[in-house]
PDB file of C-alpha atoms in Angstrom:
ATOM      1  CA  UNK G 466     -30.958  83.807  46.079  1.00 91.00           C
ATOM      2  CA  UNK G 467     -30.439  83.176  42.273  1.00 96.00           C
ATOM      3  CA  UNK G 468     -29.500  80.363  40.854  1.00 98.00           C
ATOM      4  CA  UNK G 469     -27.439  80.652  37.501  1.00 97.00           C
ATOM      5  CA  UNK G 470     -25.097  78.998  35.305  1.00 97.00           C
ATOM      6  CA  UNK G 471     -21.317  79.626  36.396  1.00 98.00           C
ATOM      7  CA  UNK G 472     -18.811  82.300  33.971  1.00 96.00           C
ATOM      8  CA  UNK G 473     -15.623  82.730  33.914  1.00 96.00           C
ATOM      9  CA  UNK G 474     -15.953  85.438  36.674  1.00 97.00           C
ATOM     10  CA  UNK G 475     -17.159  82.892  38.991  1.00 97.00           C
ATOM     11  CA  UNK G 476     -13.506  81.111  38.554  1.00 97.00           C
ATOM     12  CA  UNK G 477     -11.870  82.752  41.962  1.00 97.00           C
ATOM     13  CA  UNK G 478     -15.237  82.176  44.278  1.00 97.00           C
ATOM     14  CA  UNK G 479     -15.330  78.740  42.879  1.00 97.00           C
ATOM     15  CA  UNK G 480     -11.763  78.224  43.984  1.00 97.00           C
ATOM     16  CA  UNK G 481     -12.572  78.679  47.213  1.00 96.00           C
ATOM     17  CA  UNK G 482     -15.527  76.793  47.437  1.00 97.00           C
ATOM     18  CA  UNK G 483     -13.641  73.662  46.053  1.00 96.00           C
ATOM     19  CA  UNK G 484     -10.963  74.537  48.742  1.00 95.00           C
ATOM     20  CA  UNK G 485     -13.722  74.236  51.550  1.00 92.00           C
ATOM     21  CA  UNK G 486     -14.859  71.224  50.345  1.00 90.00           C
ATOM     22  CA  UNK G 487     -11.179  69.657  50.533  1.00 89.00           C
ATOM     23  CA  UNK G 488      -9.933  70.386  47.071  1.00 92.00           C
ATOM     24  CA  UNK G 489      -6.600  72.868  47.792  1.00 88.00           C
ATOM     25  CA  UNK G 490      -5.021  74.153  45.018  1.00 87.00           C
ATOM     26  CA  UNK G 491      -7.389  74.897  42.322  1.00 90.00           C
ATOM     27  CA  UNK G 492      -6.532  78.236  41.249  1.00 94.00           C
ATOM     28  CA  UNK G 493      -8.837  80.483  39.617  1.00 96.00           C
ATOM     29  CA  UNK G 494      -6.689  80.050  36.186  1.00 97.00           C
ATOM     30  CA  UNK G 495      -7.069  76.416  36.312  1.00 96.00           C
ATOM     31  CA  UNK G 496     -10.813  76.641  37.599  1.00 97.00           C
ATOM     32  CA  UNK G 497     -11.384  78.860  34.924  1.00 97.00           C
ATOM     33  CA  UNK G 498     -10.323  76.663  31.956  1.00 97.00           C
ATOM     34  CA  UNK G 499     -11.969  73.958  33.389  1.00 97.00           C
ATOM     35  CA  UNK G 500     -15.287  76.073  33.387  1.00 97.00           C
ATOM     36  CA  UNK G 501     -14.619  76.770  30.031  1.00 96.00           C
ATOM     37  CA  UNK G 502     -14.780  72.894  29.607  1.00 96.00           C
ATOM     38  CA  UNK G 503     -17.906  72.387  31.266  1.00 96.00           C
ATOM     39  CA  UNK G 504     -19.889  75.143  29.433  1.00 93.00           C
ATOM     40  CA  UNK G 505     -18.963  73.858  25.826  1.00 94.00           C
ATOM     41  CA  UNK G 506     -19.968  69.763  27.073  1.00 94.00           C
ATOM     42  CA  UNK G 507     -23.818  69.595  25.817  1.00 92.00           C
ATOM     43  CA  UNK G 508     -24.967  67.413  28.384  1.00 95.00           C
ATOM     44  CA  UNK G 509     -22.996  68.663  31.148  1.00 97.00           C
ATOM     45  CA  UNK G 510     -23.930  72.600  34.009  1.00 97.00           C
ATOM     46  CA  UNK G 511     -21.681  74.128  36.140  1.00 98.00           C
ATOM     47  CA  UNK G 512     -24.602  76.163  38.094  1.00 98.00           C
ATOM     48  CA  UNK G 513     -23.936  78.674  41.034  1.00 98.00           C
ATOM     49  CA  UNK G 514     -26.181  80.215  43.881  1.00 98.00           C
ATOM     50  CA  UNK G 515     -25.722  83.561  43.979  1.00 96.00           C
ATOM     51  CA  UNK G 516     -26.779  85.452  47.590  1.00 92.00           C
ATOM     52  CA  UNK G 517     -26.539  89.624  48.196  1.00 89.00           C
ATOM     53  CA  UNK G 518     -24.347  89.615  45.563  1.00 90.00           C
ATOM     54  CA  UNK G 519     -22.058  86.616  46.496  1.00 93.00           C
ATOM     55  CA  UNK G 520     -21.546  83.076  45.006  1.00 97.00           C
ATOM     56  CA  UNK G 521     -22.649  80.799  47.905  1.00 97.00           C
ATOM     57  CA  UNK G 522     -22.732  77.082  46.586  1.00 97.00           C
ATOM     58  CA  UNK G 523     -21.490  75.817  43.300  1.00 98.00           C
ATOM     59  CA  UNK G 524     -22.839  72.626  41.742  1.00 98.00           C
ATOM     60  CA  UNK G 525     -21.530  70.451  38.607  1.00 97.00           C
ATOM     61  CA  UNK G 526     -24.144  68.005  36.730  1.00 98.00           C
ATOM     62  CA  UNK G 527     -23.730  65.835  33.948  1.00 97.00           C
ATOM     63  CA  UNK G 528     -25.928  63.181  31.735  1.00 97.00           C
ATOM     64  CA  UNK G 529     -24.232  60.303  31.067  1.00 95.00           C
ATOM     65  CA  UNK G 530     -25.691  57.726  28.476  1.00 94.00           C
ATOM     66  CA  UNK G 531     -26.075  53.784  30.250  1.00 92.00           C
ATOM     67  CA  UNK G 532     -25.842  50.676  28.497  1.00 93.00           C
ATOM     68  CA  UNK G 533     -27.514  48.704  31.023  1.00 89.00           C
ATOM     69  CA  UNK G 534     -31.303  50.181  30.748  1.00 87.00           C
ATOM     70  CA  UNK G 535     -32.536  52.657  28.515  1.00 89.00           C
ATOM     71  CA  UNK G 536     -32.018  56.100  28.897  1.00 89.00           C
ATOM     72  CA  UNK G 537     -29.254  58.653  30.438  1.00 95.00           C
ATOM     73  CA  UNK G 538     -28.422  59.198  34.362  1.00 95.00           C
ATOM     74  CA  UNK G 539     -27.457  62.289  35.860  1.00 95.00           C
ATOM     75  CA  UNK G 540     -24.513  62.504  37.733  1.00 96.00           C
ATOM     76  CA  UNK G 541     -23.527  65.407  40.452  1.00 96.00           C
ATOM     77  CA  UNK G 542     -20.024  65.548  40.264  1.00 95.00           C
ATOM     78  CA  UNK G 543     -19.548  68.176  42.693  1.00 95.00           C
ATOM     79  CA  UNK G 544     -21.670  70.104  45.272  1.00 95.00           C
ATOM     80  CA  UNK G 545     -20.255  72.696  48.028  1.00 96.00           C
ATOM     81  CA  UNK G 546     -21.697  75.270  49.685  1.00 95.00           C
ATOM     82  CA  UNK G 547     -19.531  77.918  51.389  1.00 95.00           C
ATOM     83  CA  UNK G 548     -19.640  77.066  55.069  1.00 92.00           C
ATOM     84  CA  UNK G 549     -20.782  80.652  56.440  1.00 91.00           C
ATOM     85  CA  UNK G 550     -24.361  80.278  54.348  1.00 91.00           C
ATOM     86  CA  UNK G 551     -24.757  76.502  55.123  1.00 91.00           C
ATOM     87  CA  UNK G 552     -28.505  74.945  56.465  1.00 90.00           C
ATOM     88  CA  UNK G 553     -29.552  78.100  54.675  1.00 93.00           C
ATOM     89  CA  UNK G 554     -31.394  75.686  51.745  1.00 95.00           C
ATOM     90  CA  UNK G 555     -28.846  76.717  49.438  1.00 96.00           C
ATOM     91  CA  UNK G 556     -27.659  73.201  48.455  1.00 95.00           C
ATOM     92  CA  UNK G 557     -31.031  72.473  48.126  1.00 96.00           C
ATOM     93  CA  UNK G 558     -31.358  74.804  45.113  1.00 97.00           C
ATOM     94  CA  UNK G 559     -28.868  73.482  43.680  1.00 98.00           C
ATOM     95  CA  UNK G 560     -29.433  69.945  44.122  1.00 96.00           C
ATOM     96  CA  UNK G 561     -33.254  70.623  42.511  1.00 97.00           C
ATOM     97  CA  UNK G 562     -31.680  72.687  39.470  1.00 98.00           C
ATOM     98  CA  UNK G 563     -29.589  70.232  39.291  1.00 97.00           C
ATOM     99  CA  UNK G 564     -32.074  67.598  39.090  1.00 96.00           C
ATOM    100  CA  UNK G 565     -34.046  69.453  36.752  1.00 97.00           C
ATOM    101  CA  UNK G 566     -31.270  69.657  34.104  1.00 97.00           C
ATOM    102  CA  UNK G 567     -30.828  66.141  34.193  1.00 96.00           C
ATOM    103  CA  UNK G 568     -34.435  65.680  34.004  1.00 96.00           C
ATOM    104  CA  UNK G 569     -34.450  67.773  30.850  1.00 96.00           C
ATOM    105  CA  UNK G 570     -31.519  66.323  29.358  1.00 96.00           C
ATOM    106  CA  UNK G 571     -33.236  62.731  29.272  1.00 94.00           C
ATOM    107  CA  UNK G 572     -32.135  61.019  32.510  1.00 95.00           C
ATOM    108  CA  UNK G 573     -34.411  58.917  34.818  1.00 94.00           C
ATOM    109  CA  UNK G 574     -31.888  58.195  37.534  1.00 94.00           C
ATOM    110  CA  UNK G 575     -29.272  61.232  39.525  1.00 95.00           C
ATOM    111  CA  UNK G 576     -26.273  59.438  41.305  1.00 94.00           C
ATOM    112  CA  UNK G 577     -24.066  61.190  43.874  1.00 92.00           C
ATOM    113  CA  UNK G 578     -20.725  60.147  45.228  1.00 86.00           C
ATOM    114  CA  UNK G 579     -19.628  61.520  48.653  1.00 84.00           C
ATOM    115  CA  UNK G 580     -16.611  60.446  50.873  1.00 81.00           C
ATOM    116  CA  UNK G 581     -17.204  57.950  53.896  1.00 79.00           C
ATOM    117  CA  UNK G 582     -15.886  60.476  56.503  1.00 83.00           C
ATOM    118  CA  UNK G 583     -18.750  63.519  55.358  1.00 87.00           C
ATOM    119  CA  UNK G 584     -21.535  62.344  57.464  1.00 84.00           C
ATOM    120  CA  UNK G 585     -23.155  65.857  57.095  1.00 87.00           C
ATOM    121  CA  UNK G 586     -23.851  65.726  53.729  1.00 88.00           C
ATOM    122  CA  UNK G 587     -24.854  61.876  53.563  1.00 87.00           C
ATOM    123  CA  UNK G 588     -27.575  63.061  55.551  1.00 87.00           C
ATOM    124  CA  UNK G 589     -28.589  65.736  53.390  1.00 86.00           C
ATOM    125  CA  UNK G 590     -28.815  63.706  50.417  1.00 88.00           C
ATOM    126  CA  UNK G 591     -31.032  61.553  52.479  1.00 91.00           C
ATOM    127  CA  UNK G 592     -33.390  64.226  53.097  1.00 92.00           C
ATOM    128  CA  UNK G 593     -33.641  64.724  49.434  1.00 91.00           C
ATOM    129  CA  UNK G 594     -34.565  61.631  49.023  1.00 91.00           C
ATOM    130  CA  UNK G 595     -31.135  59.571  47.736  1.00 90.00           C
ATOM    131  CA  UNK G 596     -30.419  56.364  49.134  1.00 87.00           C
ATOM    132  CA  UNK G 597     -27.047  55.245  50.028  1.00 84.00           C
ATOM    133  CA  UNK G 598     -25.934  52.316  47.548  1.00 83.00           C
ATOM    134  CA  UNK G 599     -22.821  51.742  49.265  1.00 78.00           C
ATOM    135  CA  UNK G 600     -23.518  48.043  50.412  1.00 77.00           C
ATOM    136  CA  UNK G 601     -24.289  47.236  46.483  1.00 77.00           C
ATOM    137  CA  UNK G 602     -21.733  48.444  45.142  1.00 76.00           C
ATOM    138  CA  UNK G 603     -17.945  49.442  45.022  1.00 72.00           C
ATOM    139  CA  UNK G 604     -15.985  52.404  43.819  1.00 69.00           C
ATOM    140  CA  UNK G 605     -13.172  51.603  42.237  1.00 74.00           C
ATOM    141  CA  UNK G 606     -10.603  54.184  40.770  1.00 73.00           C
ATOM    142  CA  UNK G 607      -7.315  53.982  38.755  1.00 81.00           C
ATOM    143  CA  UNK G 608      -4.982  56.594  38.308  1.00 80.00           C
ATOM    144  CA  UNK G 609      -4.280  56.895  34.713  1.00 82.00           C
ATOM    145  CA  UNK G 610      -1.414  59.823  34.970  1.00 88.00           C
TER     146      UNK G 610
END
C-alpha cells in the first residue's frame, strides 16, 4: 500500500469513496475542482492509499491556527475507506500520515468529527488513541446558503 497525495485523476475514485461514506452526489467534476482547492491551501492534504493499483481510502487534513492556546490544531475533515478493503489497516495509514502532516505543519492537538449513528469508526478512533469530547462540547452548524 502507498500512501500519496490525491491528483486530479483520483477525482472519480474519490467520488465514490465520499458516496460510501454517505456523501451522494459528488461528481468527479465537482470533486475535482475541489481537489484543486485543497492542493493550492498551504496548510491543508488531500492524501490517498493506493492498493494493487487502486485508491482504497482517501483522507483530508488541515492546520487551523487557535486563539485560545498557542499553536495550530489539525483537523481531519474527512476519512473513508472503501468498504471491500476495510480492517485491512488502511485508515490507519492514513490517520498516521495524517497526523504527521499536522505534526509538521505546527499543530499539537488533531480533532475529528464523526456522526452519532457511526459506531464503527468511533471505535477506531479510540484505538488510535482519540477521546470522544462529545459530553464537553457541542457542534453547532448554520447554513449560510
Amino acid at each position: 500500500m502507498t500512501v500519496r497525495p490525491a491528483n486530479g485523476a483520483d477525482a472519480p475514485r474519490i467520488s465514490a469513496l465520499l458516496a460510501e461514506l454517505g456523501y451522494p452526489g459528488n461528481n468527479p467534476d465537482s470533486v475535482h475542482k475541489r481537489l484543486e482547492i485543497w492542493t493550492n491551501h498551504p496548510r491543508s492534504t488531500v492524501l490517498v492509499a493506493q492498493r494493487d493499483g487502486l485508491v482504497a481510502g482517501v483522507i483530508a487534513v488541515t492546520a487551523m491556527p487557535v486563539l485560545e492556546r498557542d499553536g495550530w490544531q489539525g483537523r481531519i475533515v474527512a476519512l473513508v475507506t472503501a468498504q471491500s478493503a476495510r480492517g485491512n489497516g488502511i485508515g490507519r495509514e492514513l490517520t498516521e500520515a495524517a497526523e504527521h502532516f499536522a505534526r509538521e505543519n505546527g499543530c499539537g492537538r488533531m480533532e475529528v468529527t464523526s456522526s452519532n449513528h457511526r459506531d464503527a469508526a468511533h471505535a477506531f478512533y479510540r484505538t488510535l488513541g482519540y477521546d470522544n469530547w462529545a459530553d464537553r462540547s457541542g457542534r453547532f452548524i448554520k447554513n449560510l446558503i
